[in-house]
């Protein structure tokens, strides 16, 4: 049986990024004395066949973390993927098959599921939002509001969900927020200083909270404008006023209820912090067959 | 103005545990080129006064991570805590005051808030559940279903919420689940092997999914029994049958809707995975005064 | 020729725990310029066959560290174990055979032997003490008095010697010592505070230095009692007085001379710090055959 | 009261070397949940005054590790040294005074003592051996048979004991052992190759096990010669035969019983592995005054 | 005497980036036994006053690395900067004054100078090139051809020299080179794929080696075009043809001899690998006053 | 086609030393989002055949870093070496062949070349200088003036160039410089203190800046003497005066122009800092065949 085709096809993350995180998580769980339950109750030579399955509908992300957890713990574990990252699954659907030494599978199980559940949760929340804005041109993008230490992985999960990534860090682009404007002494001064400092390859984005500020940002040649907590009406007016001169990003108050209307205004980006900091984990489990 | 008194008084985590995580998160955000926006737009000698405030009701957890982020970035930042970890706050309430170099505060802001929002989210979800079972003797406990790399911190946040911690890792106690039972060849064999391996200081807990299995576990002297996905009726019968011979832990299906009824059965522990893997972040923000 | 059967069968430590320690030790020995003697005097393509042998009687512990040192240095080295961890060996007896590139074996030799000698020394001291108390029900247990950085490994070696492990760290169980009692304001206050803080899954042990304190600890429901520097007579009276209500741990003054008499009192645990901090290394060597 | 004057005055190790080791040891002991006993039983604002005292006669080494453990855990702890590294102390003698928050002192106590006991044990064993050869010109030196991860510190402890250090690692000097000789095809070939490879600043030492081999090594211009397991008579003859042409190192079978006679032969160095791998810890303790 | 005013004013790097690199370099130099010369020859309480001075004309970069080396080694060292980063100095000119314990200054000296000499070398090479193109609008930019492990620091040094930074890493912008074009099946396919993958905030640059390819890139809307090894004539024609539709980067063959002519063509960027991989160190020294 | 024979045959560095440095460099280049250009433009299953070639004449050093970069990024890449470390190559000559997944090769390319170019640059500068002093007995040696973090590797590259290594670190030998002499109170005091501190296996070198100081150093038995900034005449007189009583090291002002004359004076060592801190990178490139 061949693997399912993903809804979105995502480039895998480098093992150089994945391995240290999985190693740390395994050590966090093993502690100083290891899996004392499994060692006490399961024979060293016992083997197991287990099915990694979804318990609810969702979008899968993070299987390379699962296979890395199993491999780091025991290279003899074999995993066959049925629903790769970027696939939609239904509750009960098989995601992967896992075969090998029973002890090792039991010991690595929780760490593997913790990664998969968390990242699939982010991907699922993203996919759901992306579906709600399907007709519009807008992209759903994530922010820097990520779980400490997991940013690269959560951004990957957003991509698995069909979303796009905004800045990966403070050095990734210039985003002038209200506090920068205040300290610079106005939008004009802020953009001019940023332009002078930034060089040719860095995009400049400005956060505005009124149409007047938008006009000023456009006039000064901002590449992107973040429209902070604009109403749907204001967003629509901002789109008309901008007329393609800059990329427009709507931010604030974007929920499942409001997303379609916001996207329908014609903005380019819907930026959503809760995709990465508040998405509930997807329920995935490892069922052992006996 | 003195600091508020916490609802629950929690021992602080050692800086030896906090610092490496905050350092990693700051480097994750600084990337290779640092905060190019702030450097371009804010003068090096500008100072700022900012208020760390809640945007919604919740329980605070994680202020030592906030102060560590500010201190690692710039020792000249001063932070005065108004609502320490373990306090309930309302939307709009001040949590702490932050004074110092404007650039440094702006650069550390997101990392500080990412920790505080995540941990306060866990604490808030816990506190809400604890409130729902207030009359009963049951404790709310968390599990090993935690965000990779953050287990120690999320367990701390659960304590700030008034909950208690179950196992910190695989080496922390013996918890015999269905798969261990299957591999050991029955509950009796599993408990006996565990008893032989464990020595005098390790508690033994057994997961059961029927009253018959509970009887067997009690007869074999399990210290704790995890009642997996029992109905409220079954839980009540389990409590009567056990009559204090073991600590009883209810697990599965515990939500805001069901918690009170489950606690009312007289079980000792309500064990809840979603406190740590699916609690939404608490909305906290840093407001700069001008 | 098949491998010898161990006296005690010990679960192996995870490579995730072993590898970083061995890697650090190899780098400590290689320094910045590597093994300048071997590179100068041994041809790059020379191969060697070497016998890892005991030079005195003892209990083996640490062969996974040996194989890891050889593998990290050069995957082409092959090692065949004859006397696995947990075996008793006599002076002159072969522990393992090592084949491969001569240079690599010579370079890794000292690090491999340093681990094996140290851990086998701990195992041997433990096995000798265990043998002295063979008739009694008491277990020999180790303490937190371990070599910095090697606790997990020394605790493993104690298990290879037939002993058991007491607390792995400060977070592993509650052990109320005299200073805690003093600060809490008495044994009763200390136990009550500990009970309130500890939750259902943590054992509480109290150190006492008189029969009166023992009575108090028993009355307050301590799970374990550490009898500090009791005479053999006092220990016997303590056992009678306790009558199974708590696990009793004898501590202080336990030597090869006193162990049998102490164990004969009927205590449950003999706790011995010198197993881990003062056991002399077992003399093991690598003999090259020409 | 001023600090005691050390018997040998030793340059302190750099904090850059000490801190990472102490930090690792503290984390090893704190685990994931920290010192649950102290947090449960000792008030957060309690202070303590404690005396670090020897329980038996010995040579002190490692106080910078003690102060680092206290400082890393809590900068508010103050330590006053009475008997600095390199001092001889008697059982009961005060080594240092420790004042500060009671909790922090209790939590750091074991790690601090584990370092101090281990290193003072090495220093004491060394000092005892040095005393036995006091009249002779020979120096007591340690080897690469050290506890993995602690080599730099054990070598420091040997210096505190009045001994000297042989090679710190494989890259530190050329030491041609029997296996190198065998692979090189004889002593002559080995020394010539080493001379060619080594350059001007590296000393060449050769291990010999007969007077004939000594003659050959001398003839070939070895800077040092290791006399492996020579009898006292053979050592004396070797000294006469060498007549100052090389530094002579006696190795093997050097114990408290044999050391004086071996030193009396006139060799330059007595090289002793058990100083670092088998010295028992010195019994030091922290006594709290109430 | 106040500090000199820099030619270019550069934002300092975060200590979070600098400290780990300096710590590693100090440990690299200290090895296992530390500065045995200084400890043998200089009294522990000796103090010194030293002048950090340039031995040749150049641009200073890296003084925070110098102060960090001194501080990590010994917090008692005081450093007063006279010619901060971004200043031009002449041979013999004082850069900073250093006061404190003589031993510590001597031990940290080489590491401090290695950083300062290397980074000032990069800054000086950059400043020299920037001076040669002073009249033109072109910026001098560096590449990813950096010394492994030092990229962030060398990019900082380029800024100190008045240059600008191109990509910090593979994830920083899209730069389609000839091999990407070949694998994509042509410039058009490569740009289209990049545009589809990149989202709104990432600039797309294309490397071309002919005017025909330039036309194609412009037509497809490349934001930047890298003109690889174009002659001065071709560069001039490229500038005319582009007419401001894209940023133009000249690359290949840019030396002190050719830079002015290349800049005079009107290109926007001169991209130079040798600034970071081949700039000779600036000769700086620490002179002790007696 | 078999591999070329190196001019000098160098022992390879241990992978334990190489791997961490290459891993760090890859992560430095991958950043948080990886190689976004290659992922966008090159198909995941595309393969490539590439030729690693020199673009100018030089001495090769660092191919193990290249193969490690490729292997860490993707174990499926195969590399065949044609001109191993220590070989001289001409511009255009093939150094190695690289086959495998096109994406992986493109992503690892820059890191691989950064190591190879830097280390081959050091080797080439060394080889050129070694050639200039070919007739004399003098060895070319490097110093501690190395790029921070790369000392071990640059010293290896010097060996590949036919040079030798002076001290690897401050703990490697005693080198008494002018400042040590000043603090010790004269050359005599400095040497005597060093002799007392150093033990039998450490060489003592003294820096002198006049023939009078040389006489004093010789009289006091220095093993090596560093002649600092001596003219050729003075060097010749120093050689005659020393008459083999110590190894003589010329330092300062050694360039391609002066090296032959200096070597002809009969000194033993020419010590050259710029080999490691200022050698330009060798131009090596990866050419993809289509």
mmCIF file of C-alpha atoms in Angstrom, chain E residues 86-259:
data_model
loop_
_atom_site.group_PDB
_atom_site.id
_atom_site.type_symbol
_atom_site.label_atom_id
_atom_site.label_comp_id
_atom_site.label_asym_id
_atom_site.label_seq_id
_atom_site.Cartn_x
_atom_site.Cartn_y
_atom_site.Cartn_z
ATOM 1 C CA UNK E 86 34.483 52.114 13.227
ATOM 2 C CA UNK E 87 37.417 54.488 13.874
ATOM 3 C CA UNK E 88 40.406 54.879 11.620
ATOM 4 C CA UNK E 89 43.724 54.633 13.433
ATOM 5 C CA UNK E 90 47.304 55.199 12.424
ATOM 6 C CA UNK E 91 50.252 53.016 13.189
ATOM 7 C CA UNK E 92 51.254 53.700 16.780
ATOM 8 C CA UNK E 93 47.909 55.114 17.793
ATOM 9 C CA UNK E 94 46.353 54.027 21.059
ATOM 10 C CA UNK E 95 43.171 52.004 20.696
ATOM 11 C CA UNK E 96 42.461 51.285 24.344
ATOM 12 C CA UNK E 97 44.035 51.218 27.801
ATOM 13 C CA UNK E 98 43.991 48.078 29.907
ATOM 14 C CA UNK E 99 44.584 47.964 33.641
ATOM 15 C CA UNK E 100 44.392 45.173 36.157
ATOM 16 C CA UNK E 101 46.010 41.991 37.395
ATOM 17 C CA UNK E 102 49.117 41.377 35.303
ATOM 18 C CA UNK E 103 48.596 37.645 35.091
ATOM 19 C CA UNK E 104 45.076 37.902 33.750
ATOM 20 C CA UNK E 105 45.983 40.484 31.147
ATOM 21 C CA UNK E 106 48.893 38.381 29.925
ATOM 22 C CA UNK E 107 46.765 35.244 29.761
ATOM 23 C CA UNK E 108 43.899 36.824 27.820
ATOM 24 C CA UNK E 109 46.147 38.905 25.544
ATOM 25 C CA UNK E 110 46.502 36.558 22.579
ATOM 26 C CA UNK E 111 42.812 35.635 22.303
ATOM 27 C CA UNK E 112 41.841 39.298 22.557
ATOM 28 C CA UNK E 113 44.305 40.277 19.848
ATOM 29 C CA UNK E 114 43.356 37.372 17.596
ATOM 30 C CA UNK E 115 39.764 38.620 17.489
ATOM 31 C CA UNK E 116 40.710 42.265 17.138
ATOM 32 C CA UNK E 117 43.352 41.679 14.486
ATOM 33 C CA UNK E 118 41.100 39.487 12.381
ATOM 34 C CA UNK E 119 38.005 41.684 12.538
ATOM 35 C CA UNK E 120 39.961 44.905 12.123
ATOM 36 C CA UNK E 121 41.635 43.306 9.119
ATOM 37 C CA UNK E 122 38.249 42.717 7.532
ATOM 38 C CA UNK E 123 37.128 46.238 8.434
ATOM 39 C CA UNK E 124 40.314 47.761 7.024
ATOM 40 C CA UNK E 125 40.088 45.909 3.732
ATOM 41 C CA UNK E 126 36.471 47.016 3.464
ATOM 42 C CA UNK E 127 37.225 50.624 4.331
ATOM 43 C CA UNK E 128 39.990 50.742 1.751
ATOM 44 C CA UNK E 129 37.670 49.465 -0.938
ATOM 45 C CA UNK E 130 34.863 51.764 0.150
ATOM 46 C CA UNK E 131 37.257 54.710 -0.158
ATOM 47 C CA UNK E 132 38.110 53.719 -3.719
ATOM 48 C CA UNK E 133 34.478 53.909 -4.796
ATOM 49 C CA UNK E 134 33.649 56.964 -2.728
ATOM 50 C CA UNK E 135 32.251 59.081 -5.524
ATOM 51 C CA UNK E 136 29.906 56.466 -6.923
ATOM 52 C CA UNK E 137 26.567 55.383 -5.562
ATOM 53 C CA UNK E 138 27.638 51.775 -5.297
ATOM 54 C CA UNK E 139 27.833 49.969 -1.960
ATOM 55 C CA UNK E 140 30.513 47.438 -1.151
ATOM 56 C CA UNK E 141 28.886 44.231 0.101
ATOM 57 C CA UNK E 142 30.249 40.980 1.470
ATOM 58 C CA UNK E 143 29.163 37.421 0.669
ATOM 59 C CA UNK E 144 28.703 34.033 2.318
ATOM 60 C CA UNK E 145 32.404 33.275 1.696
ATOM 61 C CA UNK E 146 33.236 33.670 5.376
ATOM 62 C CA UNK E 147 35.424 31.909 7.899
ATOM 63 C CA UNK E 148 33.444 28.982 9.366
ATOM 64 C CA UNK E 149 31.927 29.930 12.708
ATOM 65 C CA UNK E 150 32.659 33.649 12.385
ATOM 66 C CA UNK E 151 30.131 34.824 9.802
ATOM 67 C CA UNK E 152 28.110 37.089 12.085
ATOM 68 C CA UNK E 153 31.285 38.723 13.329
ATOM 69 C CA UNK E 154 32.883 39.198 9.920
ATOM 70 C CA UNK E 155 29.651 40.722 8.604
ATOM 71 C CA UNK E 156 29.790 43.124 11.552
ATOM 72 C CA UNK E 157 33.388 43.990 10.653
ATOM 73 C CA UNK E 158 32.348 44.729 7.091
ATOM 74 C CA UNK E 159 29.790 47.182 8.467
ATOM 75 C CA UNK E 160 32.523 48.769 10.584
ATOM 76 C CA UNK E 161 34.455 49.224 7.348
ATOM 77 C CA UNK E 162 31.560 51.095 5.790
ATOM 78 C CA UNK E 163 30.365 48.166 3.722
ATOM 79 C CA UNK E 164 27.020 46.462 3.731
ATOM 80 C CA UNK E 165 25.996 42.875 4.167
ATOM 81 C CA UNK E 166 24.531 40.614 1.567
ATOM 82 C CA UNK E 167 22.817 37.375 2.632
ATOM 83 C CA UNK E 168 23.657 36.090 6.131
ATOM 84 C CA UNK E 169 22.708 32.566 5.142
ATOM 85 C CA UNK E 170 20.880 30.302 2.783
ATOM 86 C CA UNK E 171 17.554 31.264 4.320
ATOM 87 C CA UNK E 172 18.036 34.994 4.041
ATOM 88 C CA UNK E 173 16.914 35.706 0.492
ATOM 89 C CA UNK E 174 16.610 33.827 -2.768
ATOM 90 C CA UNK E 175 19.704 33.928 -4.926
ATOM 91 C CA UNK E 176 19.282 31.878 -8.071
ATOM 92 C CA UNK E 177 22.699 30.884 -9.426
ATOM 93 C CA UNK E 178 23.619 29.184 -12.663
ATOM 94 C CA UNK E 179 23.271 25.714 -11.193
ATOM 95 C CA UNK E 180 19.777 26.470 -9.944
ATOM 96 C CA UNK E 181 18.859 27.750 -13.389
ATOM 97 C CA UNK E 182 20.225 24.597 -14.979
ATOM 98 C CA UNK E 183 18.268 22.332 -12.638
ATOM 99 C CA UNK E 184 15.090 24.384 -12.948
ATOM 100 C CA UNK E 185 15.279 24.233 -16.735
ATOM 101 C CA UNK E 186 15.937 27.864 -17.501
ATOM 102 C CA UNK E 187 15.846 31.305 -15.934
ATOM 103 C CA UNK E 188 12.117 31.680 -16.464
ATOM 104 C CA UNK E 189 11.251 28.439 -14.681
ATOM 105 C CA UNK E 190 13.657 29.225 -11.853
ATOM 106 C CA UNK E 191 12.234 32.668 -11.171
ATOM 107 C CA UNK E 192 8.660 31.478 -11.420
ATOM 108 C CA UNK E 193 9.262 28.645 -8.990
ATOM 109 C CA UNK E 194 11.047 30.975 -6.633
ATOM 110 C CA UNK E 195 8.258 33.514 -6.814
ATOM 111 C CA UNK E 196 5.694 30.829 -6.038
ATOM 112 C CA UNK E 197 7.666 29.489 -3.114
ATOM 113 C CA UNK E 198 8.913 32.698 -1.620
ATOM 114 C CA UNK E 199 5.935 34.656 -0.407
ATOM 115 C CA UNK E 200 5.720 38.400 -0.167
ATOM 116 C CA UNK E 201 8.641 39.311 2.017
ATOM 117 C CA UNK E 202 11.535 37.597 0.292
ATOM 118 C CA UNK E 203 13.590 39.343 -2.368
ATOM 119 C CA UNK E 204 14.570 37.329 -5.434
ATOM 120 C CA UNK E 205 17.979 37.766 -6.988
ATOM 121 C CA UNK E 206 19.186 36.060 -10.137
ATOM 122 C CA UNK E 207 22.748 35.491 -11.281
ATOM 123 C CA UNK E 208 23.263 36.125 -15.018
ATOM 124 C CA UNK E 209 26.323 35.928 -17.177
ATOM 125 C CA UNK E 210 25.171 37.708 -20.287
ATOM 126 C CA UNK E 211 23.110 40.702 -21.290
ATOM 127 C CA UNK E 212 20.566 38.354 -22.825
ATOM 128 C CA UNK E 213 20.073 36.637 -19.494
ATOM 129 C CA UNK E 214 19.799 40.041 -17.857
ATOM 130 C CA UNK E 215 16.968 40.984 -20.193
ATOM 131 C CA UNK E 216 15.151 37.807 -19.343
ATOM 132 C CA UNK E 217 15.588 38.334 -15.600
ATOM 133 C CA UNK E 218 14.321 41.886 -15.842
ATOM 134 C CA UNK E 219 11.344 40.824 -17.867
ATOM 135 C CA UNK E 220 10.500 38.228 -15.240
ATOM 136 C CA UNK E 221 10.646 40.814 -12.493
ATOM 137 C CA UNK E 222 13.781 39.868 -10.549
ATOM 138 C CA UNK E 223 14.343 42.278 -7.660
ATOM 139 C CA UNK E 224 18.121 42.049 -7.890
ATOM 140 C CA UNK E 225 20.412 40.768 -10.597
ATOM 141 C CA UNK E 226 23.930 39.517 -9.984
ATOM 142 C CA UNK E 227 26.132 40.274 -12.995
ATOM 143 C CA UNK E 228 28.753 37.570 -12.834
ATOM 144 C CA UNK E 229 32.187 38.414 -14.195
ATOM 145 C CA UNK E 230 30.945 41.128 -16.550
ATOM 146 C CA UNK E 231 33.538 43.420 -18.087
ATOM 147 C CA UNK E 232 33.349 47.117 -17.286
ATOM 148 C CA UNK E 233 31.809 47.731 -20.675
ATOM 149 C CA UNK E 234 29.190 45.079 -20.191
ATOM 150 C CA UNK E 235 28.402 46.416 -16.749
ATOM 151 C CA UNK E 236 27.818 49.860 -18.163
ATOM 152 C CA UNK E 237 25.509 48.461 -20.824
ATOM 153 C CA UNK E 238 23.688 46.448 -18.168
ATOM 154 C CA UNK E 239 23.088 49.557 -16.135
ATOM 155 C CA UNK E 240 21.687 51.412 -19.123
ATOM 156 C CA UNK E 241 19.512 48.488 -20.142
ATOM 157 C CA UNK E 242 18.134 48.013 -16.644
ATOM 158 C CA UNK E 243 17.246 51.652 -16.172
ATOM 159 C CA UNK E 244 16.447 51.214 -12.518
ATOM 160 C CA UNK E 245 14.115 48.259 -12.901
ATOM 161 C CA UNK E 246 16.276 46.114 -10.575
ATOM 162 C CA UNK E 247 19.159 46.434 -8.203
ATOM 163 C CA UNK E 248 22.371 45.448 -9.986
ATOM 164 C CA UNK E 249 25.205 43.636 -8.242
ATOM 165 C CA UNK E 250 28.618 43.331 -9.850
ATOM 166 C CA UNK E 251 30.506 40.251 -8.808
ATOM 167 C CA UNK E 252 33.855 38.748 -9.766
ATOM 168 C CA UNK E 253 37.211 40.375 -10.346
ATOM 169 C CA UNK E 254 36.648 43.289 -8.012
ATOM 170 C CA UNK E 255 40.041 44.433 -6.691
ATOM 171 C CA UNK E 256 41.634 47.634 -5.558
ATOM 172 C CA UNK E 257 42.665 48.146 -9.170
ATOM 173 C CA UNK E 258 39.288 47.629 -10.768
ATOM 174 C CA UNK E 259 36.838 48.831 -8.139
#
